[in-house]
Coordinates of N, CA and C in Angstrom, one line a residue:
Chain A
X1 N -63.3 -126.1 -111.4 CA -62.7 -125.9 -112.7 C -62.9 -124.4 -113.1
X2 N -61.8 -123.8 -113.5 CA -61.9 -122.4 -114.0 C -62.6 -122.3 -115.3
X3 N -63.6 -121.4 -115.4 CA -64.2 -121.1 -116.7 C -64.2 -119.6 -117.0
X4 N -63.8 -119.3 -118.2 CA -63.7 -117.9 -118.6 C -64.6 -117.7 -119.8
X5 N -65.5 -116.8 -119.8 CA -66.5 -116.6 -120.9 C -66.5 -115.2 -121.4
X6 N -65.9 -114.9 -122.6 CA -65.9 -113.6 -123.1 C -67.3 -113.3 -123.8
X7 N -67.6 -112.0 -123.8 CA -68.8 -111.5 -124.5 C -68.7 -110.1 -124.9
X8 N -69.6 -109.7 -125.8 CA -69.6 -108.3 -126.2 C -69.0 -108.0 -127.5
X9 N -68.5 -109.0 -128.2 CA -67.9 -108.8 -129.5 C -69.0 -108.4 -130.5
X10 N -68.7 -107.5 -131.4 CA -69.7 -107.0 -132.4 C -69.0 -106.3 -133.6
X11 N -69.8 -105.9 -134.5 CA -69.4 -105.1 -135.7 C -69.4 -103.7 -135.3
X12 N -68.3 -103.0 -135.5 CA -68.3 -101.5 -135.1 C -67.6 -100.8 -136.3
X13 N -68.1 -99.5 -136.4 CA -67.5 -98.6 -137.4 C -66.1 -98.1 -137.0
X14 N -65.2 -97.8 -137.9 CA -64.0 -97.2 -137.5 C -64.2 -95.9 -136.7
X15 N -63.5 -95.8 -135.7 CA -63.7 -94.6 -134.8 C -64.6 -94.8 -133.7
X16 N -65.3 -95.9 -133.7 CA -66.4 -96.3 -132.7 C -65.8 -96.9 -131.5
X17 N -66.7 -97.2 -130.6 CA -66.3 -97.8 -129.3 C -67.0 -99.1 -129.0
X18 N -66.4 -99.9 -128.1 CA -67.0 -101.1 -127.8 C -66.4 -101.6 -126.4
X19 N -67.2 -102.2 -125.6 CA -66.7 -102.8 -124.4 C -67.0 -104.3 -124.4
X20 N -65.9 -105.0 -124.3 CA -66.0 -106.5 -124.2 C -65.7 -106.9 -122.7
X21 N -66.3 -108.1 -122.4 CA -66.2 -108.5 -121.0 C -65.7 -110.0 -120.9
X22 N -65.3 -110.4 -119.8 CA -64.9 -111.8 -119.5 C -65.4 -112.1 -118.1
X23 N -66.3 -113.1 -118.1 CA -66.9 -113.5 -116.8 C -66.1 -114.8 -116.4
X24 N -65.7 -114.7 -115.1 CA -64.9 -115.8 -114.6 C -65.7 -116.6 -113.5
X25 N -65.6 -117.9 -113.5 CA -66.2 -118.7 -112.5 C -65.3 -119.8 -112.1
X26 N -65.5 -120.4 -110.9 CA -64.7 -121.4 -110.4 C -63.3 -121.0 -109.9
X27 N -63.2 -119.7 -109.6 CA -61.9 -119.2 -109.2 C -62.0 -118.0 -108.2
X28 N -61.1 -117.8 -107.3 CA -61.1 -116.7 -106.5 C -60.5 -115.5 -107.3
X29 N -61.4 -114.9 -108.0 CA -61.0 -113.9 -109.1 C -60.0 -112.9 -108.7
X30 N -60.2 -112.3 -107.5 CA -59.4 -111.2 -107.1 C -57.9 -111.6 -106.8
X31 N -57.7 -112.9 -106.7 CA -56.4 -113.4 -106.4 C -55.5 -113.5 -107.6
X32 N -56.0 -113.2 -108.8 CA -55.3 -113.5 -110.0 C -55.3 -112.3 -111.0
X33 N -54.1 -112.1 -111.5 CA -54.0 -111.1 -112.6 C -54.7 -111.6 -113.9
X34 N -55.1 -110.8 -114.7 CA -55.8 -111.2 -116.0 C -55.2 -110.5 -117.1
X35 N -55.3 -111.1 -118.3 CA -54.7 -110.6 -119.5 C -55.6 -110.7 -120.7
X36 N -55.6 -109.7 -121.6 CA -56.3 -109.8 -122.9 C -55.3 -110.0 -124.0
X37 N -55.6 -111.0 -124.8 CA -54.8 -111.3 -126.0 C -55.7 -111.3 -127.2
X38 N -55.2 -110.9 -128.4 CA -56.1 -111.0 -129.6 C -55.4 -111.7 -130.7
X39 N -56.2 -112.2 -131.6 CA -55.7 -112.8 -132.8 C -56.5 -112.3 -134.0
X40 N -55.8 -111.5 -134.9 CA -56.5 -111.0 -136.1 C -56.6 -112.1 -137.1
X41 N -57.5 -112.0 -138.0 CA -57.7 -113.1 -139.0 C -56.5 -113.4 -139.8
X42 N -56.1 -114.6 -139.8 CA -54.9 -115.1 -140.5 C -53.6 -114.6 -139.8
X43 N -53.7 -114.1 -138.6 CA -52.4 -113.6 -138.0 C -52.2 -114.4 -136.7
X44 N -51.1 -114.0 -136.0 CA -50.7 -114.7 -134.8 C -51.3 -114.0 -133.5
X45 N -51.0 -114.6 -132.4 CA -51.5 -114.0 -131.1 C -50.7 -112.8 -130.8
X46 N -51.4 -111.8 -130.2 CA -50.8 -110.5 -129.9 C -51.3 -110.1 -128.5
X47 N -50.4 -109.8 -127.6 CA -50.7 -109.4 -126.3 C -51.3 -108.0 -126.4
X48 N -52.4 -107.7 -125.6 CA -53.1 -106.4 -125.7 C -52.9 -105.7 -124.4
X49 N -53.3 -106.3 -123.2 CA -53.3 -105.6 -122.0 C -53.4 -106.6 -120.8
X50 N -52.9 -106.1 -119.7 CA -53.0 -107.0 -118.5 C -53.3 -106.1 -117.3
X51 N -53.9 -106.7 -116.2 CA -54.3 -106.0 -115.0 C -54.0 -106.9 -113.8
X52 N -53.5 -106.3 -112.8 CA -53.2 -107.0 -111.6 C -54.5 -107.4 -110.8
X53 N -54.4 -108.3 -109.9 CA -55.5 -108.8 -109.1 C -56.3 -107.7 -108.4
X54 N -55.7 -106.7 -107.9 CA -56.4 -105.6 -107.2 C -57.0 -104.6 -108.2
X55 N -56.5 -104.6 -109.4 CA -57.0 -103.7 -110.4 C -56.2 -102.4 -110.5
X56 N -55.3 -102.2 -109.6 CA -54.5 -100.9 -109.6 C -53.4 -100.9 -110.6
X57 N -52.9 -102.0 -111.0 CA -51.8 -102.1 -111.9 C -52.3 -102.5 -113.3
X58 N -52.1 -101.6 -114.3 CA -52.5 -102.0 -115.6 C -51.4 -101.8 -116.6
X59 N -51.4 -102.5 -117.7 CA -50.4 -102.5 -118.7 C -51.0 -102.6 -120.1
X60 N -50.4 -101.9 -121.1 CA -51.0 -101.9 -122.4 C -49.9 -102.0 -123.5
X61 N -50.2 -102.7 -124.6 CA -49.3 -102.7 -125.7 C -49.4 -101.3 -126.3
X62 N -48.3 -100.8 -126.9 CA -48.2 -99.5 -127.5 C -49.3 -99.3 -128.6
X63 N -49.7 -100.4 -129.2 CA -50.7 -100.2 -130.3 C -52.1 -99.9 -129.8
X64 N -52.4 -100.1 -128.5 CA -53.7 -99.8 -128.0 C -53.6 -98.7 -126.9
X65 N -52.4 -98.3 -126.4 CA -52.3 -97.4 -125.3 C -53.0 -96.1 -125.7
X66 N -53.8 -95.6 -124.7 CA -54.5 -94.3 -125.0 C -55.9 -94.5 -125.6
X67 N -56.1 -95.7 -126.1 CA -57.4 -96.0 -126.8 C -58.2 -97.1 -126.0
X68 N -57.5 -98.0 -125.4 CA -58.1 -99.1 -124.7 C -57.9 -98.9 -123.2
X69 N -58.9 -99.3 -122.4 CA -58.8 -99.3 -120.9 C -59.3 -100.6 -120.4
X70 N -58.4 -101.3 -119.6 CA -58.7 -102.5 -119.0 C -59.2 -102.2 -117.5
X71 N -60.2 -103.0 -117.1 CA -60.7 -102.8 -115.7 C -61.3 -104.1 -115.2
X72 N -61.5 -104.2 -114.0 CA -62.1 -105.4 -113.4 C -63.1 -105.1 -112.3
X73 N -64.1 -105.9 -112.1 CA -65.0 -105.8 -111.0 C -64.9 -107.0 -110.2
X74 N -64.1 -107.0 -109.2 CA -63.9 -108.2 -108.4 C -65.1 -108.7 -107.6
X75 N -66.0 -107.8 -107.4 CA -67.3 -108.2 -106.7 C -68.2 -109.0 -107.6
X76 N -68.0 -108.9 -108.9 CA -68.8 -109.6 -109.9 C -68.0 -110.6 -110.7
X77 N -66.7 -110.7 -110.4 CA -65.8 -111.7 -111.1 C -65.8 -111.4 -112.6
X78 N -65.7 -110.1 -113.0 CA -65.8 -109.8 -114.4 C -64.6 -108.9 -114.8
X79 N -64.0 -109.1 -115.9 CA -63.0 -108.3 -116.5 C -63.5 -107.6 -117.7
X80 N -63.1 -106.4 -117.9 CA -63.6 -105.6 -119.0 C -62.5 -105.0 -119.9
X81 N -62.8 -104.8 -121.1 CA -61.8 -104.0 -122.0 C -62.7 -103.0 -122.7
X82 N -62.5 -101.7 -122.4 CA -63.2 -100.6 -123.1 C -62.3 -100.2 -124.2
X83 N -62.8 -100.3 -125.4 CA -62.1 -100.0 -126.6 C -62.6 -98.8 -127.3
X84 N -61.9 -97.7 -127.4 CA -62.3 -96.5 -128.1 C -61.5 -96.2 -129.3
X85 N -61.9 -95.3 -130.2 CA -61.2 -95.0 -131.4 C -60.8 -96.2 -132.2
X86 N -61.7 -97.1 -132.3 CA -61.4 -98.4 -133.0 C -60.9 -98.2 -134.4
X87 N -60.0 -99.1 -134.8 CA -59.4 -99.0 -136.2 C -59.7 -100.4 -136.8
X88 N -59.6 -100.4 -138.1 CA -59.8 -101.6 -138.9 C -58.8 -102.7 -138.4
X89 N -57.6 -102.3 -138.1 CA -56.6 -103.3 -137.7 C -56.8 -103.8 -136.2
X90 N -57.8 -103.3 -135.5 CA -58.2 -103.9 -134.2 C -59.1 -105.1 -134.4
X91 N -59.5 -105.4 -135.6 CA -60.4 -106.5 -135.9 C -59.6 -107.8 -135.5
X92 N -60.3 -108.6 -134.6 CA -59.6 -109.8 -134.1 C -60.6 -110.6 -133.2
X93 N -60.2 -111.8 -132.9 CA -60.8 -112.5 -131.8 C -60.0 -112.1 -130.5
X94 N -60.8 -111.7 -129.5 CA -60.2 -111.2 -128.3 C -60.4 -112.3 -127.2
X95 N -59.3 -112.8 -126.6 CA -59.3 -113.8 -125.6 C -58.9 -113.1 -124.2
X96 N -59.6 -113.6 -123.2 CA -59.1 -113.3 -121.9 C -58.4 -114.5 -121.3
X97 N -57.4 -114.3 -120.5 CA -56.6 -115.3 -119.9 C -56.3 -115.0 -118.4
X98 N -56.3 -116.0 -117.6 CA -56.0 -115.9 -116.2 C -54.5 -116.3 -115.9
X99 N -53.8 -115.4 -115.2 CA -52.5 -115.7 -114.8 C -52.5 -116.5 -113.5
X100 N -51.4 -117.0 -113.1 CA -51.4 -117.9 -111.9 C -51.0 -117.2 -110.6
X101 N -50.9 -115.8 -110.7 CA -50.6 -115.1 -109.5 C -51.3 -113.8 -109.5
X102 N -51.3 -113.1 -108.4 CA -52.0 -111.8 -108.3 C -51.3 -110.7 -109.1
X103 N -50.0 -110.9 -109.3 CA -49.1 -109.9 -109.9 C -48.9 -110.3 -111.4
X104 N -48.9 -109.3 -112.2 CA -48.7 -109.5 -113.7 C -47.2 -109.8 -113.9
X105 N -46.9 -110.6 -114.9 CA -45.5 -110.7 -115.3 C -44.8 -112.0 -115.4
X106 N -45.4 -113.1 -114.9 CA -44.7 -114.4 -115.0 C -45.1 -115.2 -116.2
X107 N -46.0 -114.6 -117.0 CA -46.4 -115.2 -118.3 C -47.0 -116.6 -118.1
X108 N -47.6 -117.0 -117.0 CA -48.2 -118.3 -116.8 C -49.7 -118.1 -117.1
X109 N -50.1 -118.0 -118.4 CA -51.5 -117.8 -118.7 C -52.2 -119.1 -118.7
X110 N -52.6 -119.6 -117.6 CA -53.0 -121.0 -117.4 C -54.4 -121.3 -117.8
X111 N -55.3 -120.4 -117.9 CA -56.6 -120.6 -118.4 C -57.0 -119.5 -119.4
X112 N -57.7 -120.0 -120.4 CA -58.1 -119.0 -121.5 C -59.6 -119.2 -121.7
X113 N -60.3 -118.2 -122.2 CA -61.6 -118.3 -122.7 C -61.6 -118.7 -124.2
X114 N -62.7 -118.8 -124.8 CA -62.8 -119.2 -126.2 C -62.8 -118.0 -127.1
X115 N -62.9 -116.8 -126.6 CA -62.8 -115.6 -127.4 C -64.1 -115.0 -127.8
X116 N -64.0 -113.7 -128.2 CA -65.1 -113.0 -128.7 C -64.6 -112.2 -129.9
X117 N -65.4 -112.2 -131.0 CA -65.0 -111.5 -132.2 C -65.3 -110.1 -132.3
X118 N -64.4 -109.2 -132.5 CA -64.6 -107.8 -132.7 C -64.2 -107.5 -134.1
X119 N -65.2 -106.9 -134.9 CA -65.0 -106.6 -136.3 C -65.1 -105.1 -136.4
X120 N -64.1 -104.4 -136.9 CA -64.1 -103.0 -137.2 C -64.1 -102.8 -138.7
X121 N -65.3 -102.3 -139.2 CA -65.4 -102.1 -140.6 C -66.5 -101.1 -140.9
X122 N -66.3 -100.4 -142.0 CA -67.3 -99.5 -142.5 C -68.3 -100.1 -143.4
Chain B
X1 N -42.4 -103.6 -130.2 CA -41.9 -104.9 -129.9 C -42.2 -105.9 -131.0
X2 N -41.2 -106.4 -131.7 CA -41.4 -107.3 -132.8 C -41.8 -108.7 -132.2
X3 N -42.6 -109.4 -133.0 CA -42.9 -110.8 -132.6 C -41.7 -111.7 -132.6
X4 N -41.8 -112.7 -131.7 CA -40.7 -113.7 -131.7 C -40.9 -114.5 -133.0
X5 N -39.7 -115.1 -133.5 CA -39.7 -115.7 -134.8 C -39.9 -117.2 -134.6
X6 N -40.9 -117.8 -135.3 CA -41.1 -119.2 -135.3 C -41.2 -119.7 -136.7
X7 N -40.9 -121.0 -137.0 CA -41.1 -121.5 -138.4 C -42.6 -121.5 -138.6
X8 N -43.0 -121.2 -139.9 CA -44.4 -121.2 -140.2 C -45.0 -122.6 -140.1
X9 N -44.3 -123.6 -140.4 CA -44.9 -124.9 -140.4 C -43.8 -126.0 -140.0
X10 N -44.2 -127.0 -139.4 CA -43.4 -128.2 -139.1 C -44.3 -129.4 -139.2
X11 N -43.7 -130.5 -139.8 CA -44.5 -131.7 -139.9 C -43.7 -132.9 -139.5
X12 N -44.4 -134.0 -139.2 CA -43.8 -135.2 -138.8 C -44.8 -136.3 -138.9
X13 N -44.3 -137.5 -138.9 CA -45.1 -138.7 -139.0 C -45.5 -139.2 -137.5
X14 N -46.6 -139.9 -137.4 CA -46.9 -140.4 -136.1 C -45.8 -141.1 -135.4
X15 N -45.5 -140.8 -134.1 CA -44.5 -141.5 -133.4 C -43.1 -140.8 -133.5
X16 N -43.0 -139.9 -134.4 CA -41.7 -139.1 -134.5 C -41.7 -138.0 -133.5
X17 N -40.5 -137.4 -133.4 CA -40.3 -136.2 -132.6 C -40.1 -135.0 -133.5
X18 N -40.7 -133.9 -133.1 CA -40.4 -132.6 -133.8 C -40.1 -131.5 -132.8
X19 N -39.3 -130.5 -133.3 CA -38.9 -129.4 -132.5 C -39.3 -128.1 -133.2
X20 N -39.9 -127.2 -132.4 CA -40.3 -125.9 -132.9 C -39.4 -124.9 -132.2
X21 N -38.8 -124.1 -132.9 CA -37.9 -123.1 -132.4 C -38.6 -121.7 -132.3
X22 N -38.1 -120.9 -131.4 CA -38.7 -119.6 -131.1 C -37.5 -118.6 -130.8
X23 N -37.3 -117.7 -131.7 CA -36.1 -116.9 -131.6 C -36.5 -115.4 -131.2
X24 N -35.9 -115.0 -130.2 CA -36.2 -113.6 -129.7 C -34.9 -112.8 -129.6
X25 N -34.8 -112.0 -128.6 CA -33.6 -111.1 -128.4 C -33.2 -111.1 -127.0
X26 N -32.2 -110.3 -126.7 CA -31.6 -110.2 -125.4 C -32.5 -109.4 -124.4
X27 N -33.6 -108.9 -124.9 CA -34.6 -108.1 -124.0 C -35.8 -109.0 -123.7
X28 N -35.9 -110.2 -124.3 CA -37.0 -111.0 -124.0 C -36.5 -112.4 -123.6
X29 N -36.5 -113.4 -124.6 CA -36.1 -114.7 -124.2 C -34.7 -114.8 -123.6
X30 N -33.8 -114.0 -124.2 CA -32.4 -114.1 -123.7 C -32.2 -113.5 -122.3
X31 N -33.2 -112.7 -121.8 CA -33.0 -112.1 -120.5 C -33.9 -112.7 -119.4
X32 N -34.9 -113.4 -119.7 CA -35.8 -113.9 -118.7 C -36.2 -115.4 -119.0
X33 N -36.5 -116.1 -117.9 CA -37.0 -117.5 -118.0 C -38.5 -117.6 -118.0
X34 N -39.2 -116.4 -118.3 CA -40.7 -116.5 -118.4 C -41.1 -116.8 -119.8
X35 N -40.7 -117.9 -120.3 CA -41.1 -118.4 -121.6 C -42.2 -119.4 -121.5
X36 N -43.2 -119.2 -122.3 CA -44.3 -120.2 -122.3 C -44.6 -120.6 -123.7
X37 N -45.3 -121.8 -123.8 CA -45.8 -122.3 -125.1 C -47.3 -122.6 -125.0
X38 N -48.0 -122.3 -126.0 CA -49.4 -122.5 -126.1 C -49.8 -123.3 -127.3
X39 N -50.9 -124.1 -127.1 CA -51.4 -124.9 -128.2 C -52.8 -124.4 -128.6
X40 N -53.0 -124.2 -129.9 CA -54.3 -123.7 -130.3 C -55.0 -124.7 -131.3
X41 N -56.1 -125.3 -130.9 CA -56.9 -126.0 -131.8 C -58.0 -125.1 -132.3
X42 N -58.3 -125.2 -133.6 CA -59.4 -124.3 -134.1 C -60.7 -124.4 -133.4
X43 N -61.2 -123.3 -133.0 CA -62.5 -123.3 -132.3 C -62.4 -123.6 -130.8
X44 N -61.2 -123.9 -130.3 CA -61.1 -124.2 -128.8 C -60.3 -123.1 -128.1
X45 N -60.4 -123.1 -126.8 CA -59.6 -122.1 -126.0 C -58.1 -122.6 -126.1
X46 N -57.2 -121.6 -126.3 CA -55.8 -121.9 -126.2 C -55.4 -122.6 -124.9
X47 N -54.4 -123.5 -125.0 CA -54.0 -124.2 -123.8 C -52.5 -124.0 -123.5
X48 N -52.2 -123.8 -122.2 CA -50.8 -123.6 -121.8 C -50.2 -125.0 -121.7
X49 N -49.1 -125.1 -122.5 CA -48.4 -126.4 -122.5 C -47.1 -126.4 -121.6
X50 N -46.4 -125.3 -121.7 CA -45.1 -125.1 -121.0 C -45.0 -123.7 -120.4
X51 N -44.5 -123.6 -119.2 CA -44.2 -122.3 -118.6 C -42.9 -122.3 -118.0
X52 N -42.3 -121.1 -117.8 CA -41.0 -121.0 -117.2 C -40.0 -121.8 -117.9
X53 N -40.0 -121.8 -119.2 CA -39.1 -122.5 -120.2 C -39.4 -124.0 -120.3
X54 N -39.5 -124.7 -119.2 CA -39.6 -126.1 -119.3 C -40.6 -126.8 -118.4
X55 N -41.4 -126.0 -117.7 CA -42.3 -126.6 -116.7 C -43.7 -126.9 -117.3
X56 N -44.2 -128.1 -117.1 CA -45.5 -128.5 -117.6 C -46.6 -128.3 -116.5
X57 N -47.7 -127.7 -116.9 CA -48.8 -127.6 -115.9 C -49.4 -129.0 -115.7
X58 N -50.1 -129.2 -114.6 CA -50.7 -130.4 -114.3 C -51.6 -130.8 -115.5
X59 N -51.6 -132.1 -115.9 CA -52.4 -132.6 -117.0 C -51.8 -132.6 -118.3
X60 N -50.7 -131.9 -118.5 CA -50.1 -131.8 -119.8 C -49.1 -133.0 -120.0
X61 N -49.2 -133.7 -121.1 CA -48.5 -134.9 -121.4 C -47.0 -134.6 -121.3
X62 N -46.3 -135.6 -120.9 CA -44.8 -135.6 -120.8 C -44.2 -135.6 -122.2
X63 N -45.0 -135.8 -123.2 CA -44.5 -135.8 -124.6 C -44.1 -134.3 -125.0
X64 N -44.6 -133.4 -124.2 CA -44.2 -132.0 -124.5 C -43.1 -131.5 -123.6
X65 N -42.0 -131.0 -124.2 CA -40.9 -130.5 -123.4 C -40.4 -129.2 -123.9
X66 N -39.8 -128.4 -123.0 CA -39.3 -127.1 -123.4 C -37.9 -126.9 -123.0
X67 N -37.2 -126.0 -123.7 CA -35.8 -125.7 -123.4 C -35.5 -124.3 -123.9
X68 N -34.3 -123.8 -123.5 CA -33.9 -122.5 -124.0 C -32.3 -122.5 -124.0
X69 N -31.8 -121.8 -125.1 CA -30.4 -121.6 -125.2 C -30.2 -120.2 -125.8
X70 N -29.6 -119.3 -125.0 CA -29.5 -117.9 -125.5 C -30.8 -117.2 -125.7
X71 N -30.9 -116.7 -126.9 CA -32.1 -116.0 -127.3 C -33.2 -116.9 -128.0
X72 N -33.0 -118.2 -128.0 CA -33.9 -119.1 -128.6 C -34.4 -120.2 -127.7
X73 N -35.8 -120.3 -127.7 CA -36.5 -121.3 -126.9 C -37.0 -122.4 -127.9
X74 N -37.2 -123.6 -127.4 CA -37.6 -124.7 -128.2 C -38.7 -125.5 -127.5
X75 N -39.6 -126.0 -128.3 CA -40.6 -126.9 -127.8 C -40.5 -128.2 -128.6
X76 N -40.3 -129.3 -127.9 CA -40.2 -130.6 -128.6 C -41.4 -131.4 -128.3
X77 N -42.0 -132.0 -129.3 CA -43.1 -132.9 -129.1 C -42.6 -134.3 -129.5
X78 N -42.6 -135.2 -128.5 CA -42.2 -136.6 -128.8 C -43.4 -137.5 -129.0
X79 N -43.1 -138.6 -129.8 CA -44.2 -139.5 -130.0 C -45.4 -138.9 -130.6
X80 N -45.2 -138.1 -131.7 CA -46.2 -137.3 -132.4 C -47.5 -138.1 -132.6
X81 N -48.6 -137.5 -132.2 CA -49.9 -138.1 -132.4 C -50.8 -137.2 -133.2
X82 N -51.8 -137.8 -133.8 CA -52.8 -137.0 -134.7 C -53.4 -135.9 -134.0
X83 N -53.6 -136.0 -132.7 CA -54.3 -135.0 -131.9 C -53.3 -133.8 -131.7
X84 N -52.0 -133.9 -132.0 CA -51.1 -132.8 -131.8 C -51.1 -131.9 -133.0
X85 N -51.9 -132.2 -134.0 CA -52.0 -131.3 -135.2 C -52.8 -130.0 -134.7
X86 N -52.1 -128.9 -134.7 CA -52.6 -127.7 -134.2 C -51.6 -126.5 -134.5
X87 N -51.9 -125.3 -134.0 CA -51.0 -124.2 -134.0 C -50.3 -124.1 -132.7
X88 N -49.1 -123.7 -132.7 CA -48.3 -123.6 -131.5 C -47.6 -122.2 -131.4
X89 N -47.7 -121.6 -130.3 CA -47.2 -120.2 -130.1 C -46.3 -120.2 -128.9
X90 N -45.1 -119.6 -129.0 CA -44.3 -119.3 -127.9 C -44.6 -117.9 -127.4
X91 N -44.2 -117.6 -126.2 CA -44.4 -116.3 -125.6 C -43.3 -116.0 -124.6
X92 N -43.0 -114.7 -124.4 CA -42.0 -114.4 -123.4 C -42.3 -113.1 -122.7
X93 N -41.9 -113.0 -121.5 CA -41.9 -111.7 -120.8 C -40.9 -110.8 -121.6
X94 N -41.1 -109.5 -121.7 CA -40.2 -108.6 -122.3 C -40.1 -107.3 -121.6
X95 N -38.9 -106.8 -121.5 CA -38.7 -105.5 -120.8 C -39.2 -104.3 -121.5
X96 N -39.5 -104.5 -122.8 CA -40.0 -103.3 -123.6 C -41.5 -103.1 -123.5
X97 N -42.2 -104.1 -123.2 CA -43.7 -103.9 -123.0 C -44.2 -104.7 -121.8
X98 N -44.6 -105.9 -122.1 CA -44.9 -106.9 -121.0 C -44.7 -108.3 -121.5
X99 N -45.5 -108.7 -122.5 CA -45.4 -110.0 -123.1 C -45.3 -109.8 -124.6
X100 N -44.6 -110.8 -125.2 CA -44.6 -110.8 -126.7 C -44.8 -112.3 -127.1
X101 N -45.5 -112.4 -128.2 CA -45.8 -113.8 -128.7 C -45.0 -114.1 -129.9
X102 N -44.9 -115.3 -130.3 CA -44.2 -115.7 -131.5 C -45.2 -115.6 -132.7
X103 N -44.6 -115.9 -133.9 CA -45.4 -115.7 -135.1 C -46.3 -116.9 -135.3
X104 N -46.1 -118.0 -134.6 CA -46.9 -119.2 -134.7 C -46.4 -120.2 -135.6
X105 N -46.6 -121.5 -135.3 CA -46.2 -122.6 -136.1 C -47.3 -123.6 -136.2
X106 N -47.6 -124.0 -137.5 CA -48.7 -125.0 -137.7 C -48.0 -126.3 -137.8
X107 N -48.4 -127.2 -136.9 CA -47.9 -128.6 -136.9 C -48.8 -129.5 -137.7
X108 N -48.3 -130.2 -138.6 CA -49.0 -131.2 -139.4 C -48.5 -132.6 -139.1
X109 N -49.5 -133.5 -138.8 CA -49.1 -134.9 -138.6 C -49.4 -135.6 -139.9
X110 N -48.3 -136.1 -140.5 CA -48.5 -136.7 -141.9 C -49.2 -138.1 -141.9

């Protein structure tokens, strides 16, 4: 059974940085693309970033492009999201999700973690 | 990329069928069959219910079905049960970014 466990969520000041992670188990991690999705308080789901299985292909929503960097360590089965220049509107629960193929784009987010809360506030 | 449009809430009695619509544009739902539906119960990991417009992953009840017409996708829940009370989100591949989600629909079982 695939398990995804996010960690690293915290309270951060506006303009600050934070790295959140997603540890995967029960899966051949490098065979699958991964995606970050967030949900701000009282709001809907929002796609943030995706990365292919090899780690070479990365994609970002315009709202985070240039500030967030997605990466993965396939030797440790871990996905990361480095978040810089954080803004109040980045406050959200961040979920990681596993796609069902090595390549990003088919929107089959078949397994999700339970999320980690990132709060940006002064 | 604007969010796909869903009704804020839908309700039904046990045993009834309800349909949740998801309206996009010709650059997302209208152009691609990469439409998915997700169920969110508070405090739990989101669950994939439908992918590729109408396909159910293994383990998902046949009471959940999906369809698409033009720029609008739909999720139908048949034989509504108390456990179906949750939030539901559609999502689509989009040529303008990568993925776009719907605004979300809260389903209430009366």
